[in-house]
Amino acid sequence: DPYYSLVLREPAMTIATPIRSEAGQLLGVLVGRLNLESLNEIIQRGSGIRETADTFLVNKSNLIVTQPRFISDGIVLQQGLHTPVIDRCLAGHSDTSLENDYRGIPAVIVYRWLPNHGLCLKTKIDEAEALAAPHAFGTTLLILGVFVLLGGSAIAILLARSITFP
């Protein structure tokens, strides 16, 4: 799990694996430190496509593991985030939800529990941005429908007059 390193004075994550002889005796342990900045870059890679998209990880202790896009302070592994979505995710659930995000703004939220890592992956986009295209499409259909109705009515009136006038 990610942790706050007192030596590095920043969040860190360490992996280790035993090295054994052919007979199975433990010869040593290979340890490596992962770069959490690279993890943050990978997580945020898709977030730039939409103006309000944000993706981040939260650990089992409700601590933020990767930096959320709309929180400017460096809060990784220093601040917990408690929302109903994150609580459900940390309980082992994965789903999609229409709820307020951590800023209190209505959002479309997708969250996934990653059991192998004990992390919650949360992606969100503001509801207004997510529904802008369907609303624009609906408006276009409404305007088109009104023009078709008016055009059809005009043609029907002209046709009816051409028959009844003589």
mmCIF file of C-alpha atoms in Angstrom:
data_model
loop_
_atom_site.group_PDB
_atom_site.id
_atom_site.type_symbol
_atom_site.label_atom_id
_atom_site.label_comp_id
_atom_site.label_asym_id
_atom_site.label_seq_id
_atom_site.Cartn_x
_atom_site.Cartn_y
_atom_site.Cartn_z
ATOM 1 C CA ASP A 1 0.000 0.000 0.000
ATOM 2 C CA PRO A 2 1.114 3.585 -0.552
ATOM 3 C CA TYR A 3 2.453 5.286 2.592
ATOM 4 C CA TYR A 4 3.967 8.595 3.630
ATOM 5 C CA SER A 5 7.759 8.218 3.815
ATOM 6 C CA LEU A 6 9.384 10.203 6.613
ATOM 7 C CA VAL A 7 12.770 9.765 4.908
ATOM 8 C CA LEU A 8 11.621 11.095 1.526
ATOM 9 C CA ARG A 9 9.054 13.462 3.048
ATOM 10 C CA GLU A 10 6.601 12.476 0.348
ATOM 11 C CA PRO A 11 4.211 9.646 -0.503
ATOM 12 C CA ALA A 12 5.910 6.414 -1.498
ATOM 13 C CA MET A 13 5.125 2.843 -2.397
ATOM 14 C CA THR A 14 7.508 -0.067 -2.029
ATOM 15 C CA ILE A 15 7.322 -3.541 -3.517
ATOM 16 C CA ALA A 16 9.390 -6.516 -2.442
ATOM 17 C CA THR A 17 9.915 -10.091 -3.572
ATOM 18 C CA PRO A 18 11.984 -12.879 -2.038
ATOM 19 C CA ILE A 19 14.939 -14.345 -3.928
ATOM 20 C CA ARG A 20 15.316 -18.066 -3.294
ATOM 21 C CA SER A 21 17.906 -20.637 -4.261
ATOM 22 C CA GLU A 22 16.992 -23.662 -6.345
ATOM 23 C CA ALA A 23 16.666 -25.570 -3.067
ATOM 24 C CA GLY A 24 14.163 -22.990 -1.797
ATOM 25 C CA GLN A 25 16.465 -21.261 0.694
ATOM 26 C CA LEU A 26 15.947 -17.529 1.124
ATOM 27 C CA LEU A 27 18.943 -15.713 -0.334
ATOM 28 C CA GLY A 28 17.650 -12.189 -0.022
ATOM 29 C CA VAL A 29 14.831 -9.816 -0.726
ATOM 30 C CA LEU A 30 14.639 -7.559 -3.764
ATOM 31 C CA VAL A 31 13.034 -4.234 -2.870
ATOM 32 C CA GLY A 32 12.026 -1.423 -5.189
ATOM 33 C CA ARG A 33 10.406 1.942 -4.627
ATOM 34 C CA LEU A 34 7.698 2.981 -7.070
ATOM 35 C CA ASN A 35 7.456 6.535 -8.329
ATOM 36 C CA LEU A 36 4.008 7.801 -7.292
ATOM 37 C CA GLU A 37 4.360 10.840 -9.572
ATOM 38 C CA SER A 38 4.336 8.462 -12.541
ATOM 39 C CA LEU A 39 1.277 6.729 -11.100
ATOM 40 C CA ASN A 40 -0.444 10.099 -10.762
ATOM 41 C CA GLU A 41 0.407 10.966 -14.390
ATOM 42 C CA ILE A 42 -1.026 7.648 -15.581
ATOM 43 C CA ILE A 43 -4.222 8.097 -13.556
ATOM 44 C CA GLN A 44 -4.731 11.683 -14.776
ATOM 45 C CA ARG A 45 -3.862 10.920 -18.407
ATOM 46 C CA GLY A 46 -7.497 10.638 -19.567
ATOM 47 C CA SER A 47 -8.758 13.475 -17.369
ATOM 48 C CA GLY A 48 -7.647 16.197 -19.780
ATOM 49 C CA ILE A 49 -10.115 15.135 -22.474
ATOM 50 C CA ARG A 50 -13.055 16.750 -20.696
ATOM 51 C CA GLU A 51 -12.918 20.071 -18.896
ATOM 52 C CA THR A 52 -14.336 18.756 -15.605
ATOM 53 C CA ALA A 53 -13.080 15.147 -15.681
ATOM 54 C CA ASP A 54 -11.102 14.001 -12.642
ATOM 55 C CA THR A 55 -9.660 10.613 -11.710
ATOM 56 C CA PHE A 56 -7.881 9.599 -8.521
ATOM 57 C CA LEU A 57 -7.199 6.693 -6.157
ATOM 58 C CA VAL A 58 -8.208 6.361 -2.495
ATOM 59 C CA ASN A 59 -6.772 3.721 -0.143
ATOM 60 C CA LYS A 60 -8.527 1.623 2.528
ATOM 61 C CA SER A 61 -7.927 4.353 5.118
ATOM 62 C CA ASN A 62 -9.829 6.902 2.987
ATOM 63 C CA LEU A 63 -6.534 8.686 2.222
ATOM 64 C CA ILE A 64 -6.084 10.117 -1.263
ATOM 65 C CA VAL A 65 -3.280 8.248 -3.076
ATOM 66 C CA THR A 66 -3.085 10.315 -6.288
ATOM 67 C CA GLN A 67 -3.647 14.048 -6.535
ATOM 68 C CA PRO A 68 -7.202 15.057 -7.548
ATOM 69 C CA ARG A 69 -7.242 17.543 -10.392
ATOM 70 C CA PHE A 70 -9.348 20.195 -8.649
ATOM 71 C CA ILE A 71 -7.536 20.243 -5.300
ATOM 72 C CA SER A 72 -4.462 22.430 -5.608
ATOM 73 C CA ASP A 73 -2.876 21.541 -2.252
ATOM 74 C CA GLY A 74 -0.574 18.521 -2.072
ATOM 75 C CA ILE A 75 -2.876 16.277 -0.049
ATOM 76 C CA VAL A 76 -1.699 12.847 -1.161
ATOM 77 C CA LEU A 77 -1.729 10.504 1.853
ATOM 78 C CA GLN A 78 -2.249 13.510 4.121
ATOM 79 C CA GLN A 79 -5.978 14.071 3.884
ATOM 80 C CA GLY A 80 -8.911 11.695 3.925
ATOM 81 C CA LEU A 81 -11.862 11.981 1.620
ATOM 82 C CA HIS A 82 -15.218 10.807 2.933
ATOM 83 C CA THR A 83 -18.093 10.769 0.459
ATOM 84 C CA PRO A 84 -20.904 8.219 0.087
ATOM 85 C CA VAL A 85 -19.409 7.052 -3.234
ATOM 86 C CA ILE A 86 -15.967 6.445 -1.733
ATOM 87 C CA ASP A 87 -17.468 4.708 1.300
ATOM 88 C CA ARG A 88 -19.391 2.318 -1.006
ATOM 89 C CA CYS A 89 -16.291 1.734 -3.106
ATOM 90 C CA LEU A 90 -14.113 0.980 -0.076
ATOM 91 C CA ALA A 91 -16.809 -1.484 1.030
ATOM 92 C CA GLY A 92 -15.936 -3.450 -2.128
ATOM 93 C CA HIS A 93 -18.565 -2.176 -4.559
ATOM 94 C CA SER A 94 -18.169 -0.882 -8.119
ATOM 95 C CA ASP A 95 -20.890 1.160 -9.804
ATOM 96 C CA THR A 96 -21.937 4.366 -11.537
ATOM 97 C CA SER A 97 -23.688 7.130 -9.648
ATOM 98 C CA LEU A 98 -25.249 10.567 -10.113
ATOM 99 C CA GLU A 99 -24.253 12.422 -6.933
ATOM 100 C CA ASN A 100 -22.395 15.492 -5.738
ATOM 101 C CA ASP A 101 -18.627 15.187 -6.018
ATOM 102 C CA TYR A 102 -16.092 16.203 -3.361
ATOM 103 C CA ARG A 103 -16.605 19.866 -4.374
ATOM 104 C CA GLY A 104 -20.383 19.613 -3.859
ATOM 105 C CA ILE A 105 -21.118 19.838 -7.611
ATOM 106 C CA PRO A 106 -23.552 17.358 -9.237
ATOM 107 C CA ALA A 107 -21.488 14.831 -11.191
ATOM 108 C CA VAL A 108 -21.572 11.526 -13.036
ATOM 109 C CA ILE A 109 -19.262 9.290 -11.010
ATOM 110 C CA VAL A 110 -17.855 5.880 -11.899
ATOM 111 C CA TYR A 111 -16.027 4.027 -9.157
ATOM 112 C CA ARG A 112 -14.276 0.665 -9.118
ATOM 113 C CA TRP A 113 -12.910 -1.344 -6.214
ATOM 114 C CA LEU A 114 -9.465 -2.763 -7.032
ATOM 115 C CA PRO A 115 -9.256 -5.712 -4.603
ATOM 116 C CA ASN A 116 -5.708 -6.772 -5.584
ATOM 117 C CA HIS A 117 -4.390 -3.372 -4.535
ATOM 118 C CA GLY A 118 -6.887 -2.398 -1.840
ATOM 119 C CA LEU A 119 -7.639 0.840 -3.672
ATOM 120 C CA CYS A 120 -10.702 2.645 -4.949
ATOM 121 C CA LEU A 121 -10.465 4.171 -8.434
ATOM 122 C CA LYS A 122 -12.873 7.080 -8.829
ATOM 123 C CA THR A 123 -13.563 8.951 -12.069
ATOM 124 C CA LYS A 124 -16.039 11.799 -12.330
ATOM 125 C CA ILE A 125 -17.272 14.458 -14.733
ATOM 126 C CA ASP A 126 -19.607 17.318 -13.871
ATOM 127 C CA GLU A 127 -23.207 16.462 -14.709
ATOM 128 C CA ALA A 128 -23.661 19.668 -16.735
ATOM 129 C CA GLU A 129 -20.771 18.747 -19.039
ATOM 130 C CA ALA A 130 -21.767 15.096 -19.280
ATOM 131 C CA LEU A 131 -25.345 15.940 -20.261
ATOM 132 C CA ALA A 132 -24.524 18.931 -22.513
ATOM 133 C CA ALA A 133 -24.386 16.847 -25.723
ATOM 134 C CA PRO A 134 -27.700 15.006 -25.113
ATOM 135 C CA HIS A 135 -29.387 18.322 -24.226
ATOM 136 C CA ALA A 136 -28.041 19.931 -27.414
ATOM 137 C CA PHE A 137 -29.252 16.924 -29.440
ATOM 138 C CA GLY A 138 -32.693 17.159 -27.832
ATOM 139 C CA THR A 139 -32.896 20.868 -28.614
ATOM 140 C CA THR A 140 -31.897 20.207 -32.230
ATOM 141 C CA LEU A 141 -34.577 17.504 -32.525
ATOM 142 C CA LEU A 142 -37.196 19.830 -31.046
ATOM 143 C CA ILE A 143 -36.354 22.655 -33.460
ATOM 144 C CA LEU A 144 -36.276 20.252 -36.403
ATOM 145 C CA GLY A 145 -39.619 18.778 -35.321
ATOM 146 C CA VAL A 146 -41.221 22.227 -35.128
ATOM 147 C CA PHE A 147 -39.982 23.113 -38.639
ATOM 148 C CA VAL A 148 -41.218 19.798 -40.055
ATOM 149 C CA LEU A 149 -44.612 20.306 -38.374
ATOM 150 C CA LEU A 150 -44.920 23.894 -39.665
ATOM 151 C CA GLY A 151 -43.777 22.866 -43.159
ATOM 152 C CA GLY A 152 -46.181 19.928 -43.225
ATOM 153 C CA SER A 153 -49.023 22.151 -42.017
ATOM 154 C CA ALA A 154 -48.276 24.752 -44.702
ATOM 155 C CA ILE A 155 -48.233 22.076 -47.401
ATOM 156 C CA ALA A 156 -51.501 20.605 -46.064
ATOM 157 C CA ILE A 157 -53.195 24.032 -46.071
ATOM 158 C CA LEU A 158 -52.003 24.793 -49.621
ATOM 159 C CA LEU A 159 -53.127 21.356 -50.824
ATOM 160 C CA ALA A 160 -56.520 21.717 -49.125
ATOM 161 C CA ARG A 161 -57.055 25.198 -50.660
ATOM 162 C CA SER A 162 -56.064 23.985 -54.094
ATOM 163 C CA ILE A 163 -58.768 21.312 -53.856
ATOM 164 C CA THR A 164 -61.524 23.362 -52.163
ATOM 165 C CA PHE A 165 -60.964 26.784 -53.795
ATOM 166 C CA PRO A 166 -62.054 25.888 -57.351
#
